[in-house]
Amino acid sequence: MKKPSQTKQTNKKKKSHIPFRLNLLFFIVFALFSALIIRLGYLQIVKGEEFVAEVGRTETTVATENVPRGEIFDSQYRKIVANEPHQAIIYTRGKGVPGDVMAETAMKLAELIDMPHTVRWTTDIKEYDISVRDLKDYWLALHAEEASDRLSDKEKELTGSELYLTQVDKVTEEDIKFEPVEEAAAAIFKRMNGAYALSTVNIKKTDVTDEEIARVSERLNELPGIDTSTDWVRTYPQEDMLRTILGNVTDEDSGIPADKEKTYLANGYARNDRVGSSYLEEQYETVLRGSKAKAYTETNNDGDVINQVEQFSGEKGANLVLSIDSKFQATVQDIAKDSLLQYREGDNDRIYVAAMDPQSGEVLAMTGQRYDKENNEIVDQTRGVIQDSFEMGSTVKGATLLTAYMDGVLTSSNNVLVDRPLDLAGDKDISSLFNPYGSVTIDDIIALERSSNVYMALMAARMGGISNFQPNQSFPNNFHKVVLDKFRRSFAQFGLGVQTGIDLPGEKTGYVGNATNPGEALYFSFGQYDTYTTMQLLQHISTIANDGVRIAPRVVKEIRSTAPDGEIGALLTETDKEVLSTLSVEKEDLERVQKGLYEVVHGSNGTARSAFVGASYDAAAKTGTAQAAYQGKSVTNKTFVAYAPYDDPEIAITVVVPWLPNSNSNYQNTAVARQVLDAYFKEGEYAEDSIVIEEVTQEEDLEDQESNE
Amino acid sequence: MNNEKQSKIDYGIILSVLLLGLMSVATIYSTTYLMDTGSLRATIMQVAWYIVGAVAVFVIMQFDSEQLWKLAPYAYAGGVLLLILVLLFYDRPTALRTGARSWFKIGPLTFQPSEVVKIAYILELARIVTMHNSHYTKHETQSDWLLLGKIVLLSAPMIGLVLMQNDLGTTLVYLAIMVGIILISGIQWKILLPIFLTGATFAVGLLVLVVYNRELLLQFGFKPYQFARIDSWIDPYHDASNASYQLMQAIKSIGSGQVFGKGFGVSEVYVPVRESDMIFTTIAENFGFLGGAFLIFLYFLLIYQMINVVFQTKNEFYSYIATGVIMMIAFHVLENIGMNIGLLPLTGIPLPFISQGGSSLLGNMMGIGLVMSMRYHYKSYMFSGDGEDFH
């Protein structure tokens, strides 16, 4: 080392820079190493326990297997939604199982079972179909090295899906000229490859024979991840009955709905779990889903499942028992369909009927039927009962009078008025149908019996501060705002314009008008302004029938387990009657309104008198005829509400026949109601109903069973 | 510091390396035998590589500085040649698996030349700087720029070639060696400071852009997959699929080791390719904070002793060599442990003396050999009575 030595001697005086800079370097290394130790201490000492907890959570992996979903029964324990079991061959994917291992398993399985699949480009049947790409995927899984040899050096630089797609392109037609059994293996591989780690998919779920199950069971140890199981599909023994409110269940391929993914995942669902995606199936998902079978899964360092120990065998979902008797429901549906077929007029293409027990809130029947012009058939529109809203007309007059009583503008000493046409400044004049020109003195009961629009409008005027309405009366400022506000707040206590609280998702509340002139407030008083659903109207009449107590309608009455023989089992829960609100009205005032509704059927001038001639039961009712608009045309909605027996109501009913021509001869609103009530009380043409007896014995058996527990 | 009676052999360094070696063999035994397949092959191979490494140390110790000085240019040329050859004859399967074209394969053995070529790079860099400083005895702006130019010119082929192997981790090590030697070479602060500051600003700016304005970078020709590393570093829990999975598992494994660890050979967390780049997780999970901190302390001790040697020998050429070796080891340790504990982004880089892999161990042992040769030949070049000065 001569050179450096020489230089040093010529420059002895100069102080070297090295010691300082070396110390600086040493200090930097020291600082950085300290940072490492601090971070290590943070992870291991400060956060250590959290990580220990996390390791405990995630590494003791629990594989889950789905259980059959609960079924749905009618009030007489007839199945409405059932499960049909199928034998299935399933695959549970381990963590990080390599493609070639899966492909080999698929090949072994293909030799044992008959995997239905259609060959490539020849057909477009979705299930089991395999595409050219699927065949290539399978080939690539088995020939990874060969595939990479085919790549040019430049292509080898690609990563991820780009690399894979390039490899897919290099698979030749020749490569995928497979034997049938290899094609079956490719179809199996496709399904295995679609599974998420530690989740289970069906390899074959239809037409699995006992022989196949036996062959596969014998060789389970050669087939990692494969097992035999039973799968189920939803069937509907009563066919279309209530179909639109029963809802649907997703299948394994679509899994949990994307819009609620986080909620479901947080509740322990897997992505490919089948869940109720609409209506009853969705509403009662937590009841119907059951508890998944759980098994501790041991995985080795490569993530393969090496052992499973069952921890909990799982439990089938609980069954729903509806408050609806499917016999009665079927009768109601038939009545509605017949009515629609025979009496449909103009734009009217639908009819809604709903009935419930006003004292318990249990829905007895609900249906919507719609005539499909294009296909000339009648289709189910039952969900319209809670979703489609209309102007309901005079059927709401009971609520109007009760509102007036509660407001104080109507009292037992101040209830007589003269019905004569009202001249309205700036709006269409108001008159009652029964009295277009004259003057008739009436009280509140007669106002209901004869359906006086004028009486209702005068009540509205009083609520706005006009105690003595004169022709072309001028209105105070804010009149309509004050009156509508009072009405809507009061109507909400009957369920009009608000959610009824029915145990079905997707309920609508109707249209709320934005009033600009005082006359609209007067029209509101006889049901000519806001729109309501059939279910809201039903809750409204039920509230009046039930002495002012508003109860949430419900279609599910009980939740029951499954008996060992697969039939309906013991009672688990009865759904509670839910009281939503109580009218703050004097008992005698309420009774006057009830009496008015009674006179609608029984009074000499009652608007529904003729319709109920000869009925053995005492009904109270109210008819309604509303002027409405449909696609720019003026149309008439005919509606009807009733309850019976008058003294101790068991059933309240609503019928809605919308969009009739203004001149029509359709009285189906009252006629259908009569038929339905007859069917319920088993009289007239519905008197011969023998099924009931049979049903009762079955029920008794069940009660025995319960008391034994 | 000036104790002339000290032995020619630096037993402190030997002890540190021996302890690291024991830890390495034990950890690899724990990772590959106790936790995984139950094969002893990896452990035996590691012992064998340590023996090869010890021989390398012994051989290199025999060279005195004059011989090293003469050898440096040839080593450098040979290194460049090796790096070119590996780009032509790299092992395809390994490259497909790791993404880096850095390995030769001879029979059952793989060999990564870039790990060993580092030593040649350090030697030649040290020689160039020493030569320059002996010619321009005073640091002046112009001569300093010239020196900087020489260093960059010498580094460019090596760094370029390693980068072409698609091995970012090792490229960064070469850069770290260069930066360390530039610092020690004595270039004036008025040149260094602006350069370092500009570099740091640029790096931080790039990082900020990756996080907040990717579109701009895409317009400058960056590819979306290049951001993945940064993404998984910033938020390992964001995407549990690929790169982040490894990091997430590593952090979980380390964190759950707590203060005292779970015991030798006990692991509850699966960490992919643990035996090479993620070996620190085994130490931290088996022996906890105590084990991890002890390892870092061992490295620190080793570096301290190397710096000590520089102060004792006071030879400029040796100073640069030692700086290079220190930078090499320190950077490996920082980057590897840093990425294991989520402080730094994941790059494929082994933990010196511990990770499985012969090339890396051989490279590090050659570095140790260089430093030990300083003490070994110290007396013949001892300059007496000149305190702080370096020859």
PDB file of C-alpha atoms in Angstrom, chain A residues 9-229:
ATOM      1  CA  GLN A   9       3.507  11.985   4.460  1.00  0.00           C
ATOM      2  CA  THR A  10       3.150  14.996   2.230  1.00  0.00           C
ATOM      3  CA  ASN A  11       0.099  16.139   4.132  1.00  0.00           C
ATOM      4  CA  LYS A  12       0.746  15.411   7.751  1.00  0.00           C
ATOM      5  CA  LYS A  13      -0.844  18.538   9.101  1.00  0.00           C
ATOM      6  CA  LYS A  14      -4.253  17.984   7.570  1.00  0.00           C
ATOM      7  CA  LYS A  15      -6.678  16.473  10.026  1.00  0.00           C
ATOM      8  CA  SER A  16      -8.461  13.470   8.573  1.00  0.00           C
ATOM      9  CA  HIS A  17     -12.181  13.727   7.950  1.00  0.00           C
ATOM     10  CA  ILE A  18     -12.632  10.009   8.560  1.00  0.00           C
ATOM     11  CA  PRO A  19     -13.043   9.774  12.366  1.00  0.00           C
ATOM     12  CA  PHE A  20     -15.837  12.331  12.511  1.00  0.00           C
ATOM     13  CA  ARG A  21     -17.741  10.916   9.573  1.00  0.00           C
ATOM     14  CA  LEU A  22     -17.254   7.342  10.747  1.00  0.00           C
ATOM     15  CA  ASN A  23     -18.658   8.311  14.130  1.00  0.00           C
ATOM     16  CA  LEU A  24     -21.570  10.013  12.381  1.00  0.00           C
ATOM     17  CA  LEU A  25     -22.215   6.837  10.399  1.00  0.00           C
ATOM     18  CA  PHE A  26     -21.984   4.797  13.566  1.00  0.00           C
ATOM     19  CA  PHE A  27     -24.448   7.127  15.231  1.00  0.00           C
ATOM     20  CA  ILE A  28     -26.892   6.826  12.327  1.00  0.00           C
ATOM     21  CA  VAL A  29     -26.683   3.030  12.479  1.00  0.00           C
ATOM     22  CA  PHE A  30     -27.231   3.232  16.217  1.00  0.00           C
ATOM     23  CA  ALA A  31     -30.301   5.457  15.759  1.00  0.00           C
ATOM     24  CA  LEU A  32     -31.810   3.232  13.105  1.00  0.00           C
ATOM     25  CA  PHE A  33     -31.199   0.040  15.086  1.00  0.00           C
ATOM     26  CA  SER A  34     -32.807   1.740  18.067  1.00  0.00           C
ATOM     27  CA  ALA A  35     -35.830   2.445  15.909  1.00  0.00           C
ATOM     28  CA  LEU A  36     -35.998  -1.271  15.080  1.00  0.00           C
ATOM     29  CA  ILE A  37     -35.905  -2.203  18.751  1.00  0.00           C
ATOM     30  CA  ILE A  38     -38.532   0.387  19.652  1.00  0.00           C
ATOM     31  CA  ARG A  39     -40.863  -0.878  16.942  1.00  0.00           C
ATOM     32  CA  LEU A  40     -40.184  -4.478  17.974  1.00  0.00           C
ATOM     33  CA  GLY A  41     -41.009  -3.562  21.555  1.00  0.00           C
ATOM     34  CA  TYR A  42     -44.189  -1.839  20.428  1.00  0.00           C
ATOM     35  CA  LEU A  43     -45.314  -4.911  18.479  1.00  0.00           C
ATOM     36  CA  GLN A  44     -44.333  -7.532  21.022  1.00  0.00           C
ATOM     37  CA  ILE A  45     -44.772  -5.828  24.359  1.00  0.00           C
ATOM     38  CA  VAL A  46     -47.402  -3.125  23.842  1.00  0.00           C
ATOM     39  CA  LYS A  47     -49.494  -4.902  21.203  1.00  0.00           C
ATOM     40  CA  GLY A  48     -48.420  -8.453  22.023  1.00  0.00           C
ATOM     41  CA  GLU A  49     -51.606  -9.494  23.730  1.00  0.00           C
ATOM     42  CA  GLU A  50     -53.746  -8.222  20.874  1.00  0.00           C
ATOM     43  CA  PHE A  51     -51.758 -10.331  18.442  1.00  0.00           C
ATOM     44  CA  VAL A  52     -51.990 -13.365  20.678  1.00  0.00           C
ATOM     45  CA  ALA A  53     -55.758 -12.868  20.705  1.00  0.00           C
ATOM     46  CA  GLU A  54     -55.789 -12.488  16.944  1.00  0.00           C
ATOM     47  CA  VAL A  55     -53.767 -15.637  16.440  1.00  0.00           C
ATOM     48  CA  GLY A  56     -56.218 -17.460  18.668  1.00  0.00           C
ATOM     49  CA  ARG A  57     -59.056 -16.184  16.521  1.00  0.00           C
ATOM     50  CA  THR A  58     -57.778 -16.879  13.078  1.00  0.00           C
ATOM     51  CA  GLU A  59     -55.581 -19.916  13.263  1.00  0.00           C
ATOM     52  CA  THR A  60     -58.038 -22.139  15.046  1.00  0.00           C
ATOM     53  CA  THR A  61     -59.971 -22.076  11.862  1.00  0.00           C
ATOM     54  CA  VAL A  62     -63.524 -23.239  11.989  1.00  0.00           C
ATOM     55  CA  ALA A  63     -65.029 -24.637   8.826  1.00  0.00           C
ATOM     56  CA  THR A  64     -68.755 -24.316   8.606  1.00  0.00           C
ATOM     57  CA  GLU A  65     -71.318 -26.289   6.718  1.00  0.00           C
ATOM     58  CA  ASN A  66     -74.749 -25.044   5.921  1.00  0.00           C
ATOM     59  CA  VAL A  67     -77.915 -26.546   7.382  1.00  0.00           C
ATOM     60  CA  PRO A  68     -81.332 -26.718   5.730  1.00  0.00           C
ATOM     61  CA  ARG A  69     -83.381 -23.582   5.932  1.00  0.00           C
ATOM     62  CA  GLY A  70     -86.544 -23.423   8.029  1.00  0.00           C
ATOM     63  CA  GLU A  71     -89.812 -23.995   6.214  1.00  0.00           C
ATOM     64  CA  ILE A  72     -92.983 -21.907   6.091  1.00  0.00           C
ATOM     65  CA  PHE A  73     -96.422 -23.258   7.092  1.00  0.00           C
ATOM     66  CA  ASP A  74     -99.919 -21.820   7.045  1.00  0.00           C
ATOM     67  CA  SER A  75    -101.979 -21.423  10.201  1.00  0.00           C
ATOM     68  CA  GLN A  76    -103.204 -25.013   9.840  1.00  0.00           C
ATOM     69  CA  TYR A  77     -99.627 -26.337   9.480  1.00  0.00           C
ATOM     70  CA  ARG A  78     -99.836 -26.989   5.781  1.00  0.00           C
ATOM     71  CA  LYS A  79     -96.521 -26.421   4.050  1.00  0.00           C
ATOM     72  CA  ILE A  80     -96.361 -23.326   1.895  1.00  0.00           C
ATOM     73  CA  VAL A  81     -92.592 -23.276   1.462  1.00  0.00           C
ATOM     74  CA  ALA A  82     -90.769 -26.585   1.800  1.00  0.00           C
ATOM     75  CA  ASN A  83     -87.276 -27.951   1.313  1.00  0.00           C
ATOM     76  CA  GLU A  84     -86.567 -30.797  -1.008  1.00  0.00           C
ATOM     77  CA  PRO A  85     -83.366 -32.557  -0.038  1.00  0.00           C
ATOM     78  CA  HIS A  86     -80.843 -33.717  -2.589  1.00  0.00           C
ATOM     79  CA  GLN A  87     -77.774 -35.788  -2.081  1.00  0.00           C
ATOM     80  CA  ALA A  88     -74.734 -33.789  -2.957  1.00  0.00           C
ATOM     81  CA  ILE A  89     -71.016 -34.195  -3.364  1.00  0.00           C
ATOM     82  CA  ILE A  90     -69.247 -31.257  -1.821  1.00  0.00           C
ATOM     83  CA  TYR A  91     -65.751 -29.819  -1.689  1.00  0.00           C
ATOM     84  CA  THR A  92     -64.138 -27.829   1.101  1.00  0.00           C
ATOM     85  CA  ARG A  93     -61.152 -25.917  -0.141  1.00  0.00           C
ATOM     86  CA  GLY A  94     -58.106 -25.714   2.098  1.00  0.00           C
ATOM     87  CA  LYS A  95     -55.915 -22.657   2.515  1.00  0.00           C
ATOM     88  CA  GLY A  96     -53.537 -22.202  -0.392  1.00  0.00           C
ATOM     89  CA  VAL A  97     -54.201 -25.551  -2.056  1.00  0.00           C
ATOM     90  CA  PRO A  98     -52.202 -25.556  -5.304  1.00  0.00           C
ATOM     91  CA  GLY A  99     -54.023 -25.880  -8.613  1.00  0.00           C
ATOM     92  CA  ASP A 100     -52.382 -29.145  -9.629  1.00  0.00           C
ATOM     93  CA  VAL A 101     -53.499 -30.847  -6.402  1.00  0.00           C
ATOM     94  CA  MET A 102     -57.072 -29.733  -7.047  1.00  0.00           C
ATOM     95  CA  ALA A 103     -56.878 -30.830 -10.661  1.00  0.00           C
ATOM     96  CA  GLU A 104     -55.658 -34.292  -9.640  1.00  0.00           C
ATOM     97  CA  THR A 105     -58.452 -34.601  -7.089  1.00  0.00           C
ATOM     98  CA  ALA A 106     -60.904 -33.541  -9.786  1.00  0.00           C
ATOM     99  CA  MET A 107     -59.575 -36.272 -12.098  1.00  0.00           C
ATOM    100  CA  LYS A 108     -59.937 -38.970  -9.413  1.00  0.00           C
ATOM    101  CA  LEU A 109     -63.469 -37.803  -8.651  1.00  0.00           C
ATOM    102  CA  ALA A 110     -64.392 -37.703 -12.324  1.00  0.00           C
ATOM    103  CA  GLU A 111     -63.684 -41.440 -12.513  1.00  0.00           C
ATOM    104  CA  LEU A 112     -66.079 -42.102  -9.620  1.00  0.00           C
ATOM    105  CA  ILE A 113     -69.088 -40.003 -10.485  1.00  0.00           C
ATOM    106  CA  ASP A 114     -71.053 -39.162 -13.548  1.00  0.00           C
ATOM    107  CA  MET A 115     -70.558 -35.453 -13.842  1.00  0.00           C
ATOM    108  CA  PRO A 116     -73.185 -34.002 -16.091  1.00  0.00           C
ATOM    109  CA  HIS A 117     -71.646 -31.432 -18.339  1.00  0.00           C
ATOM    110  CA  THR A 118     -72.226 -30.363 -21.853  1.00  0.00           C
ATOM    111  CA  VAL A 119     -69.353 -30.077 -24.180  1.00  0.00           C
ATOM    112  CA  ARG A 120     -67.940 -26.648 -24.935  1.00  0.00           C
ATOM    113  CA  TRP A 121     -69.241 -24.595 -27.776  1.00  0.00           C
ATOM    114  CA  THR A 122     -72.185 -26.832 -28.555  1.00  0.00           C
ATOM    115  CA  THR A 123     -74.699 -25.537 -26.057  1.00  0.00           C
ATOM    116  CA  ASP A 124     -75.407 -22.710 -23.673  1.00  0.00           C
ATOM    117  CA  ILE A 125     -76.912 -24.553 -20.685  1.00  0.00           C
ATOM    118  CA  LYS A 126     -75.520 -22.717 -17.714  1.00  0.00           C
ATOM    119  CA  GLU A 127     -75.095 -25.275 -15.028  1.00  0.00           C
ATOM    120  CA  TYR A 128     -72.238 -27.724 -15.435  1.00  0.00           C
ATOM    121  CA  ASP A 129     -71.421 -26.175 -18.744  1.00  0.00           C
ATOM    122  CA  ILE A 130     -67.754 -25.943 -19.458  1.00  0.00           C
ATOM    123  CA  SER A 131     -66.234 -23.410 -21.759  1.00  0.00           C
ATOM    124  CA  VAL A 132     -63.024 -23.647 -23.728  1.00  0.00           C
ATOM    125  CA  ARG A 133     -61.491 -21.422 -21.111  1.00  0.00           C
ATOM    126  CA  ASP A 134     -62.470 -23.883 -18.370  1.00  0.00           C
ATOM    127  CA  LEU A 135     -60.733 -26.665 -20.275  1.00  0.00           C
ATOM    128  CA  LYS A 136     -57.654 -24.491 -20.641  1.00  0.00           C
ATOM    129  CA  ASP A 137     -57.676 -23.626 -16.940  1.00  0.00           C
ATOM    130  CA  TYR A 138     -57.720 -27.316 -16.171  1.00  0.00           C
ATOM    131  CA  TRP A 139     -54.881 -28.044 -18.579  1.00  0.00           C
ATOM    132  CA  LEU A 140     -52.805 -25.218 -17.109  1.00  0.00           C
ATOM    133  CA  ALA A 141     -53.345 -26.462 -13.566  1.00  0.00           C
ATOM    134  CA  LEU A 142     -51.805 -29.783 -14.574  1.00  0.00           C
ATOM    135  CA  HIS A 143     -49.050 -28.461 -16.846  1.00  0.00           C
ATOM    136  CA  ALA A 144     -47.620 -25.435 -15.035  1.00  0.00           C
ATOM    137  CA  GLU A 145     -44.029 -26.054 -16.125  1.00  0.00           C
ATOM    138  CA  GLU A 146     -44.854 -26.728 -19.721  1.00  0.00           C
ATOM    139  CA  ALA A 147     -46.929 -23.582 -19.795  1.00  0.00           C
ATOM    140  CA  SER A 148     -44.068 -21.460 -18.548  1.00  0.00           C
ATOM    141  CA  ASP A 149     -41.660 -23.030 -21.041  1.00  0.00           C
ATOM    142  CA  ARG A 150     -43.886 -21.832 -23.849  1.00  0.00           C
ATOM    143  CA  LEU A 151     -43.478 -18.225 -22.843  1.00  0.00           C
ATOM    144  CA  SER A 152     -40.904 -15.982 -24.434  1.00  0.00           C
ATOM    145  CA  ASP A 153     -38.441 -14.292 -22.086  1.00  0.00           C
ATOM    146  CA  LYS A 154     -40.316 -11.057 -22.427  1.00  0.00           C
ATOM    147  CA  GLU A 155     -43.597 -12.693 -21.538  1.00  0.00           C
ATOM    148  CA  LYS A 156     -42.030 -14.260 -18.478  1.00  0.00           C
ATOM    149  CA  GLU A 157     -41.633 -10.788 -17.040  1.00  0.00           C
ATOM    150  CA  LEU A 158     -45.406 -10.442 -16.844  1.00  0.00           C
ATOM    151  CA  THR A 159     -47.047 -10.967 -13.492  1.00  0.00           C
ATOM    152  CA  GLY A 160     -50.409 -11.828 -12.047  1.00  0.00           C
ATOM    153  CA  SER A 161     -53.374 -12.094 -14.356  1.00  0.00           C
ATOM    154  CA  GLU A 162     -51.463 -10.752 -17.356  1.00  0.00           C
ATOM    155  CA  LEU A 163     -49.061 -13.664 -17.076  1.00  0.00           C
ATOM    156  CA  TYR A 164     -51.877 -16.123 -16.628  1.00  0.00           C
ATOM    157  CA  LEU A 165     -53.865 -14.816 -19.575  1.00  0.00           C
ATOM    158  CA  THR A 166     -50.799 -15.063 -21.772  1.00  0.00           C
ATOM    159  CA  GLN A 167     -50.406 -18.668 -20.678  1.00  0.00           C
ATOM    160  CA  VAL A 168     -54.069 -19.302 -21.441  1.00  0.00           C
ATOM    161  CA  ASP A 169     -53.485 -18.018 -24.966  1.00  0.00           C
ATOM    162  CA  LYS A 170     -50.669 -20.505 -25.447  1.00  0.00           C
ATOM    163  CA  VAL A 171     -52.840 -23.519 -24.707  1.00  0.00           C
ATOM    164  CA  THR A 172     -53.554 -25.125 -28.061  1.00  0.00           C
ATOM    165  CA  GLU A 173     -56.615 -26.826 -29.441  1.00  0.00           C
ATOM    166  CA  GLU A 174     -54.557 -29.991 -29.411  1.00  0.00           C
ATOM    167  CA  ASP A 175     -53.929 -29.719 -25.664  1.00  0.00           C
ATOM    168  CA  ILE A 176     -57.607 -29.606 -24.803  1.00  0.00           C
ATOM    169  CA  LYS A 177     -58.750 -32.448 -26.990  1.00  0.00           C
ATOM    170  CA  PHE A 178     -59.848 -34.297 -23.887  1.00  0.00           C
ATOM    171  CA  GLU A 179     -61.398 -37.659 -23.271  1.00  0.00           C
ATOM    172  CA  PRO A 180     -64.939 -37.411 -21.842  1.00  0.00           C
ATOM    173  CA  VAL A 181     -63.661 -38.250 -18.367  1.00  0.00           C
ATOM    174  CA  GLU A 182     -61.126 -35.445 -18.584  1.00  0.00           C
ATOM    175  CA  GLU A 183     -63.846 -33.054 -19.610  1.00  0.00           C
ATOM    176  CA  ALA A 184     -65.817 -34.134 -16.555  1.00  0.00           C
ATOM    177  CA  ALA A 185     -62.704 -33.518 -14.455  1.00  0.00           C
ATOM    178  CA  ALA A 186     -62.442 -30.042 -15.956  1.00  0.00           C
ATOM    179  CA  ALA A 187     -66.057 -29.380 -14.982  1.00  0.00           C
ATOM    180  CA  ILE A 188     -65.326 -30.574 -11.438  1.00  0.00           C
ATOM    181  CA  PHE A 189     -62.144 -28.535 -11.301  1.00  0.00           C
ATOM    182  CA  LYS A 190     -64.078 -25.446 -12.329  1.00  0.00           C
ATOM    183  CA  ARG A 191     -66.375 -25.774  -9.332  1.00  0.00           C
ATOM    184  CA  MET A 192     -63.534 -26.558  -6.918  1.00  0.00           C
ATOM    185  CA  ASN A 193     -61.557 -23.608  -8.175  1.00  0.00           C
ATOM    186  CA  GLY A 194     -64.541 -21.341  -7.593  1.00  0.00           C
ATOM    187  CA  ALA A 195     -64.553 -22.032  -3.852  1.00  0.00           C
ATOM    188  CA  TYR A 196     -63.151 -19.594  -1.339  1.00  0.00           C
ATOM    189  CA  ALA A 197     -60.560 -20.954   1.066  1.00  0.00           C
ATOM    190  CA  LEU A 198     -62.161 -22.949   3.883  1.00  0.00           C
ATOM    191  CA  SER A 199     -65.603 -22.687   2.376  1.00  0.00           C
ATOM    192  CA  THR A 200     -67.689 -25.437   0.898  1.00  0.00           C
ATOM    193  CA  VAL A 201     -69.181 -25.702  -2.581  1.00  0.00           C
ATOM    194  CA  ASN A 202     -71.348 -28.287  -4.233  1.00  0.00           C
ATOM    195  CA  ILE A 203     -69.594 -30.308  -6.896  1.00  0.00           C
ATOM    196  CA  LYS A 204     -72.699 -32.173  -7.910  1.00  0.00           C
ATOM    197  CA  LYS A 205     -76.050 -31.456  -6.357  1.00  0.00           C
ATOM    198  CA  THR A 206     -78.664 -32.948  -8.637  1.00  0.00           C
ATOM    199  CA  ASP A 207     -79.217 -36.542  -9.670  1.00  0.00           C
ATOM    200  CA  VAL A 208     -76.587 -37.934  -7.345  1.00  0.00           C
ATOM    201  CA  THR A 209     -77.162 -41.678  -7.117  1.00  0.00           C
ATOM    202  CA  ASP A 210     -76.665 -43.886  -4.088  1.00  0.00           C
ATOM    203  CA  GLU A 211     -73.954 -45.746  -6.000  1.00  0.00           C
ATOM    204  CA  GLU A 212     -72.050 -42.551  -6.551  1.00  0.00           C
ATOM    205  CA  ILE A 213     -72.327 -41.643  -2.883  1.00  0.00           C
ATOM    206  CA  ALA A 214     -71.035 -45.110  -1.974  1.00  0.00           C
ATOM    207  CA  ARG A 215     -68.121 -45.005  -4.412  1.00  0.00           C
ATOM    208  CA  VAL A 216     -67.041 -41.536  -3.257  1.00  0.00           C
ATOM    209  CA  SER A 217     -67.461 -42.379   0.442  1.00  0.00           C
ATOM    210  CA  GLU A 218     -65.164 -45.377   0.129  1.00  0.00           C
ATOM    211  CA  ARG A 219     -62.355 -43.297  -1.276  1.00  0.00           C
ATOM    212  CA  LEU A 220     -62.694 -40.122   0.760  1.00  0.00           C
ATOM    213  CA  ASN A 221     -59.125 -40.420   2.040  1.00  0.00           C
ATOM    214  CA  GLU A 222     -57.790 -40.228  -1.511  1.00  0.00           C
ATOM    215  CA  LEU A 223     -59.874 -37.160  -2.226  1.00  0.00           C
ATOM    216  CA  PRO A 224     -58.707 -34.276  -0.022  1.00  0.00           C
ATOM    217  CA  GLY A 225     -61.517 -31.825   0.666  1.00  0.00           C
ATOM    218  CA  ILE A 226     -64.259 -33.950  -0.943  1.00  0.00           C
ATOM    219  CA  ASP A 227     -67.211 -35.136   1.116  1.00  0.00           C
ATOM    220  CA  THR A 228     -70.807 -36.225   0.683  1.00  0.00           C
ATOM    221  CA  SER A 229     -73.684 -34.226   2.044  1.00  0.00           C
TER     222      SER A 229
END
